[in-house]
mmCIF file of C-alpha atoms in Angstrom:
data_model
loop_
_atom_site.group_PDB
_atom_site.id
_atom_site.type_symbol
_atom_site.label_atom_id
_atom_site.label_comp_id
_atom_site.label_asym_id
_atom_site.label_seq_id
_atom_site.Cartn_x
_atom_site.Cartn_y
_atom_site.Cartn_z
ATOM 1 C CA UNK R 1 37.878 -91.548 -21.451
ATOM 2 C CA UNK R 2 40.850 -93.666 -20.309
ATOM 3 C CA UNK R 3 40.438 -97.009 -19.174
ATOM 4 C CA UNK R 4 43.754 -97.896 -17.141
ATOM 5 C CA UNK R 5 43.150 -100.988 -14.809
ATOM 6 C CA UNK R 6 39.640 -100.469 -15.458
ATOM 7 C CA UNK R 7 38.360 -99.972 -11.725
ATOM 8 C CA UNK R 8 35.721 -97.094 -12.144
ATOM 9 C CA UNK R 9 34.300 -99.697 -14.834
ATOM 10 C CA UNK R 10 34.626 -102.469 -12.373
ATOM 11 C CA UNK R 11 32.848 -100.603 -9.747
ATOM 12 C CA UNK R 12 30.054 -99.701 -11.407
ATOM 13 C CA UNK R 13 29.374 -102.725 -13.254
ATOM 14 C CA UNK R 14 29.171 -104.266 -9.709
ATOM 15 C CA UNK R 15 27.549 -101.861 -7.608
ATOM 16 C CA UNK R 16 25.404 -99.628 -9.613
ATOM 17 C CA UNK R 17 23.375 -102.099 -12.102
ATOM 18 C CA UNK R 18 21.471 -99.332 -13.578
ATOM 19 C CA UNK R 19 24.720 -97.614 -15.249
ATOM 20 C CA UNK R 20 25.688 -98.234 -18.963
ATOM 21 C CA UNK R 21 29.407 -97.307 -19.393
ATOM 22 C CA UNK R 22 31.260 -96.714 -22.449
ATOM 23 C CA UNK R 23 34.848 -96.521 -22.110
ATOM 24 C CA UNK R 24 37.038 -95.034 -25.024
ATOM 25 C CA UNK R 25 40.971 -95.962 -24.525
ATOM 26 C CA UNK R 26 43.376 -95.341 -27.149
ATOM 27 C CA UNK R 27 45.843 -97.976 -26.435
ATOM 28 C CA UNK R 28 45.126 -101.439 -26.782
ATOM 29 C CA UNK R 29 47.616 -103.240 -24.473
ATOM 30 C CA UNK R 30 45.488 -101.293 -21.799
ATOM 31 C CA UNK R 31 42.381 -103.220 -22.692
ATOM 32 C CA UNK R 32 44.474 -106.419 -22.989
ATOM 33 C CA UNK R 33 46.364 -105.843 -19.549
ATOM 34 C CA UNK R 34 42.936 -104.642 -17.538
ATOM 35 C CA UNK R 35 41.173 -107.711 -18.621
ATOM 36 C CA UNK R 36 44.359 -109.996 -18.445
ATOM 37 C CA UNK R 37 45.422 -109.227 -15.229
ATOM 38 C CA UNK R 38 43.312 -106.618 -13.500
ATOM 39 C CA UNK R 39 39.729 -108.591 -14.317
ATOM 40 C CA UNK R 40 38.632 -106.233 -16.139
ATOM 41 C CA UNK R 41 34.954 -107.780 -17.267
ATOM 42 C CA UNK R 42 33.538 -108.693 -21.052
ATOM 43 C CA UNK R 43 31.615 -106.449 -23.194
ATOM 44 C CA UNK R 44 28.049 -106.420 -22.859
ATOM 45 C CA UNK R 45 24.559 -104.221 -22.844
ATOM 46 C CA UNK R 46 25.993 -102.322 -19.867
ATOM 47 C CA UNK R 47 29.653 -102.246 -20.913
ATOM 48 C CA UNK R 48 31.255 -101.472 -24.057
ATOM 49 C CA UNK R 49 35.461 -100.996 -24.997
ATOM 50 C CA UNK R 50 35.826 -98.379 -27.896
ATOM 51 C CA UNK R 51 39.354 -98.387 -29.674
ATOM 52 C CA UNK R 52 40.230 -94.970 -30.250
ATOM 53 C CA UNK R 53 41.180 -91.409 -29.175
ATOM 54 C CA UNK R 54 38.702 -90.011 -26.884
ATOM 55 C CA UNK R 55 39.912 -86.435 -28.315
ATOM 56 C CA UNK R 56 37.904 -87.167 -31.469
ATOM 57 C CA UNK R 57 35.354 -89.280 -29.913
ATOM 58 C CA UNK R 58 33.471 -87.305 -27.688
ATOM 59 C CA UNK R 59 33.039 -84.004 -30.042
ATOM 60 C CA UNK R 60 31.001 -86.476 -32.384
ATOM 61 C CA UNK R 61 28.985 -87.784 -29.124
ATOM 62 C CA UNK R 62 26.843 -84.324 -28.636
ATOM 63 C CA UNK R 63 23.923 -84.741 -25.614
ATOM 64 C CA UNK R 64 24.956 -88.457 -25.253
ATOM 65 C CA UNK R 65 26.503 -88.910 -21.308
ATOM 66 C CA UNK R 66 24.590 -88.163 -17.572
ATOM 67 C CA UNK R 67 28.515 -88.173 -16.326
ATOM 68 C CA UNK R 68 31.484 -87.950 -18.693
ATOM 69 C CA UNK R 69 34.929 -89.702 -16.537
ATOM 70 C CA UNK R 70 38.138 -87.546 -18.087
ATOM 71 C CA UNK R 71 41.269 -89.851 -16.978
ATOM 72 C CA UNK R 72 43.106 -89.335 -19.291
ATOM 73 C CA UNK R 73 47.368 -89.842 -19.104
ATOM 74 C CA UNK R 74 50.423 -90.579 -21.168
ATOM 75 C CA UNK R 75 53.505 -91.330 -20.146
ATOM 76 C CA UNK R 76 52.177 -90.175 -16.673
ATOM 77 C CA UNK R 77 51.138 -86.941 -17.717
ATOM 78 C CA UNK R 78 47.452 -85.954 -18.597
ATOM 79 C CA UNK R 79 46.872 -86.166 -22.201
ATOM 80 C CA UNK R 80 47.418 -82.689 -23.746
ATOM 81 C CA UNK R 81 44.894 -83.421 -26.741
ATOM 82 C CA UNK R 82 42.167 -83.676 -23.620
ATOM 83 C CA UNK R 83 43.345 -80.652 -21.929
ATOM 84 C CA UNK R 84 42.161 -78.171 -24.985
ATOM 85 C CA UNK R 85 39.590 -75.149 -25.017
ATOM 86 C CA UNK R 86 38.142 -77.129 -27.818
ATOM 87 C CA UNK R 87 37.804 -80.368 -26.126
ATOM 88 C CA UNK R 88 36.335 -79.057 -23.415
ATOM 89 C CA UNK R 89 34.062 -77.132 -25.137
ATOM 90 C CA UNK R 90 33.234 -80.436 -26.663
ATOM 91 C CA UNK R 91 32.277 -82.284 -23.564
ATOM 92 C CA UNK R 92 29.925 -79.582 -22.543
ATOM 93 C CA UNK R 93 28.233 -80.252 -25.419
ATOM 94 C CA UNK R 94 28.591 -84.164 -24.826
ATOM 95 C CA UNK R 95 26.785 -84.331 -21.693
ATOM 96 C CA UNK R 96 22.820 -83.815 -21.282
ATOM 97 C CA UNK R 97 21.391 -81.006 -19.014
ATOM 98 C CA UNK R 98 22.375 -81.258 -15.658
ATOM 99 C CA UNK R 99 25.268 -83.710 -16.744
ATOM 100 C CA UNK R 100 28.216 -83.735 -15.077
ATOM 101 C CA UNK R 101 32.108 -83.785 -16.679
ATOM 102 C CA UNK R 102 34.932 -85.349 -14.100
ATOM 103 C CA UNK R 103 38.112 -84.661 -14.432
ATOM 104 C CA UNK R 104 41.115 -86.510 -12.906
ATOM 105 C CA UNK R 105 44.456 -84.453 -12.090
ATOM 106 C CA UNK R 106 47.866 -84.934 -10.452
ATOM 107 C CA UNK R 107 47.696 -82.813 -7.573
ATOM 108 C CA UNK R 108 51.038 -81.752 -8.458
ATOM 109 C CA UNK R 109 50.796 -80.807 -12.300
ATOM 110 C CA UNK R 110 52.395 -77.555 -13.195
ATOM 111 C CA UNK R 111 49.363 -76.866 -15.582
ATOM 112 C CA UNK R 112 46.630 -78.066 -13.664
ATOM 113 C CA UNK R 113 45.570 -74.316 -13.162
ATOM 114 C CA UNK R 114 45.315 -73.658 -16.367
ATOM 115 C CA UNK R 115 43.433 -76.285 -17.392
ATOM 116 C CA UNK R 116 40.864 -75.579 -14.616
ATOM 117 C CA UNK R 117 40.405 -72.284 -16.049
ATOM 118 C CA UNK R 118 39.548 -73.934 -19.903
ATOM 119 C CA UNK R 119 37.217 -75.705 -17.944
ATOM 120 C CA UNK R 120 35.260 -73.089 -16.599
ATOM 121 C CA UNK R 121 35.180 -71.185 -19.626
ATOM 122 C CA UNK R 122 33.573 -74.254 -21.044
ATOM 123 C CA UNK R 123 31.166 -75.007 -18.806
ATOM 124 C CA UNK R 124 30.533 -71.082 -17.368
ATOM 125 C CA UNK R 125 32.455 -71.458 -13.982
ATOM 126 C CA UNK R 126 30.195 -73.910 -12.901
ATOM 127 C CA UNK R 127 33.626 -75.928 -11.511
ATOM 128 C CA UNK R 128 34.020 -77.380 -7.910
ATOM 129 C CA UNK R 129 37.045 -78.717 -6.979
ATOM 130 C CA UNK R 130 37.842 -82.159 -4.915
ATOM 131 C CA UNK R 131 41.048 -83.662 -3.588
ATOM 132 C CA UNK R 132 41.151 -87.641 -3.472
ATOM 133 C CA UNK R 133 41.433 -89.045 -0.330
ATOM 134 C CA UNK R 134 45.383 -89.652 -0.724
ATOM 135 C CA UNK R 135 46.228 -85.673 -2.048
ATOM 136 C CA UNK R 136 47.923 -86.936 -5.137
ATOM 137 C CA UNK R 137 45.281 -86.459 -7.546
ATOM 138 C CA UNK R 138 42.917 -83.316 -7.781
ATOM 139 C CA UNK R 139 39.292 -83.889 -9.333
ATOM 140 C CA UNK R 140 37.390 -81.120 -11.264
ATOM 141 C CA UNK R 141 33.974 -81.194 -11.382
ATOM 142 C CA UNK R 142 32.060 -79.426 -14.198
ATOM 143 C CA UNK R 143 28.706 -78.949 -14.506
ATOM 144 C CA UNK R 144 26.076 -78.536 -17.445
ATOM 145 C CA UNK R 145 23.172 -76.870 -15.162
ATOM 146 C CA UNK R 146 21.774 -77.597 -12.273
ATOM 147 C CA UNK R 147 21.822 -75.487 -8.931
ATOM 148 C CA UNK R 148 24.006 -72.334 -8.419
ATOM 149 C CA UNK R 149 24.484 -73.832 -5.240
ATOM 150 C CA UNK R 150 23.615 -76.976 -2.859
ATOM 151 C CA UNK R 151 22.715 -77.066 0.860
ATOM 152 C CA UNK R 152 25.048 -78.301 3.262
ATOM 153 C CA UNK R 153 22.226 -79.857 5.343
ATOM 154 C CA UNK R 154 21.408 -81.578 1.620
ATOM 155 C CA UNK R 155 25.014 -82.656 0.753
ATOM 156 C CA UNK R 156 25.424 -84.242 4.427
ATOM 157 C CA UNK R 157 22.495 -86.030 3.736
ATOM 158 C CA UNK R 158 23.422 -87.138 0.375
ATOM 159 C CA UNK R 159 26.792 -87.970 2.287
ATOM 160 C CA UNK R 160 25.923 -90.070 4.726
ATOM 161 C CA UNK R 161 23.564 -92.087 2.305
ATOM 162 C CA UNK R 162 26.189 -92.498 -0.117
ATOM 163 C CA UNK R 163 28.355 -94.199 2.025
ATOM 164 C CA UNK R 164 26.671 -96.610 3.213
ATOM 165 C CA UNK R 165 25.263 -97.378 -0.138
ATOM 166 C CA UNK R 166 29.029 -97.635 -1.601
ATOM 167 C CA UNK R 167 31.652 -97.815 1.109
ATOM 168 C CA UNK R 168 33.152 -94.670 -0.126
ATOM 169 C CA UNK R 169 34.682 -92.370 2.113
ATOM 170 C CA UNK R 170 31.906 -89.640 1.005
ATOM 171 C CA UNK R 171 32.366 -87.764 4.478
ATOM 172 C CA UNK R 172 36.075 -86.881 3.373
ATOM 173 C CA UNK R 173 34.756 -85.941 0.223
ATOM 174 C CA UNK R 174 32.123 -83.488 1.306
ATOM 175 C CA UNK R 175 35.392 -81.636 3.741
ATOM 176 C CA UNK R 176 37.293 -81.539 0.753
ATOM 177 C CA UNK R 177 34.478 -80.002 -1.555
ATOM 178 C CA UNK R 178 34.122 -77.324 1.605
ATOM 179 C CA UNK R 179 37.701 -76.700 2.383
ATOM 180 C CA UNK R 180 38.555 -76.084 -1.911
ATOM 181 C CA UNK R 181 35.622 -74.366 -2.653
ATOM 182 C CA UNK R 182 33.552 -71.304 -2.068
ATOM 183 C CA UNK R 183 30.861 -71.525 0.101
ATOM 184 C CA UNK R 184 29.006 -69.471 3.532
ATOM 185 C CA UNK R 185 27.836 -71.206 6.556
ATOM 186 C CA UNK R 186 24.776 -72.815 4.699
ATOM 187 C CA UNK R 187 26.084 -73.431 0.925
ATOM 188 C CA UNK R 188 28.373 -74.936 -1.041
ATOM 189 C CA UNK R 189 28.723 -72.361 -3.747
ATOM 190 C CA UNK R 190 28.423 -74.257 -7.764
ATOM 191 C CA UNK R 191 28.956 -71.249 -9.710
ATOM 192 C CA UNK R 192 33.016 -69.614 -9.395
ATOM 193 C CA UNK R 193 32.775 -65.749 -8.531
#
């Protein structure tokens, strides 16, 4: 939900050939401007542009995304209709089991917390929290099952394979998911106490 220049599309059109993305933006100029100027690639079997509000979208998607992208923003602020206990309870329900709901932040928004704690209420405090590489964006990640808690032997693992498979700096990543997070010595703790 939210297309902006359209990277995340971009990206995984190009390195994970597997994916099937649908992108729901609400503005058209976006669309226009990603393609126009930001090469932003045609529709096809693995990439589709809906016109529309992704507030009303995904409650009528139930069970129908592995990973659900929230990025979400007007006027530089995140969208308020995608910040609701209702939405959120709606993209629980959108994801499968063991699907996985990002959201996108500014590291800096006064009501970040309390949108954090809709989330877990939605999703039953199964919430980790990441910073992007720069600081100025926070990313929540919400999850619909799966472990109570991961390995850090695992995640280094996982770490180190994902990097080299996508050039992504996955070592920060796996610091910042230990230093904003609960966790002991030999887990990364899923579930918030």
């Amino acid at each position: 939900v939210g297309l902006g220049a359209g990277s995340i599309p971009r990206f995984m059109r190009a390195r994970m050939p597997g994916a099937r993305v649908t992108v729901v933006e609400i503005e058209p100029g976006v669309v226009t401007a990603a393609r126009q100027y930001f090469g932003l690639p045609r529709e096809d079997r693995r990439l589709r542009i809906v016109l529309g509000d992704g507030a009303q979208y995904v409650p009528r998607h139930r069970a129908s995304a592995d990973v659900l992208l929230l990025d979400g923003f007007e006027d530089g602020a995140h969208a308020k209709e995608l910040c609701t206990p209702d939405f959120y309870d709606a993209a629980h329900e959108a994801l499968r089991e063991g699907g996985v709901l990002s959201a996108n932040f500014m590291a800096d928004d006064p009501k970040r917390d309390t949108w954090c704690r809709r989330i877990e209420r939605s999703f039953g405090r199964r919430v980790l929290l990441l910073s992007a590489e720069d600081d100025v964006n926070v990313i929540v990640l919400a999850f619909r099952g799966g472990p109570a808690r991961i390995a850090w032997d695992e995640l280094k693992a996982r770490a180190r394979s994902l990097k080299r498979l996508y050039g992504l700096p996955f070592d920060y990543f796996l610091s910042s998911l230990k230093a904003r997070n609960t966790h002991t010595a030999r887990h990364l703790e899923i579930v918030a106490e």
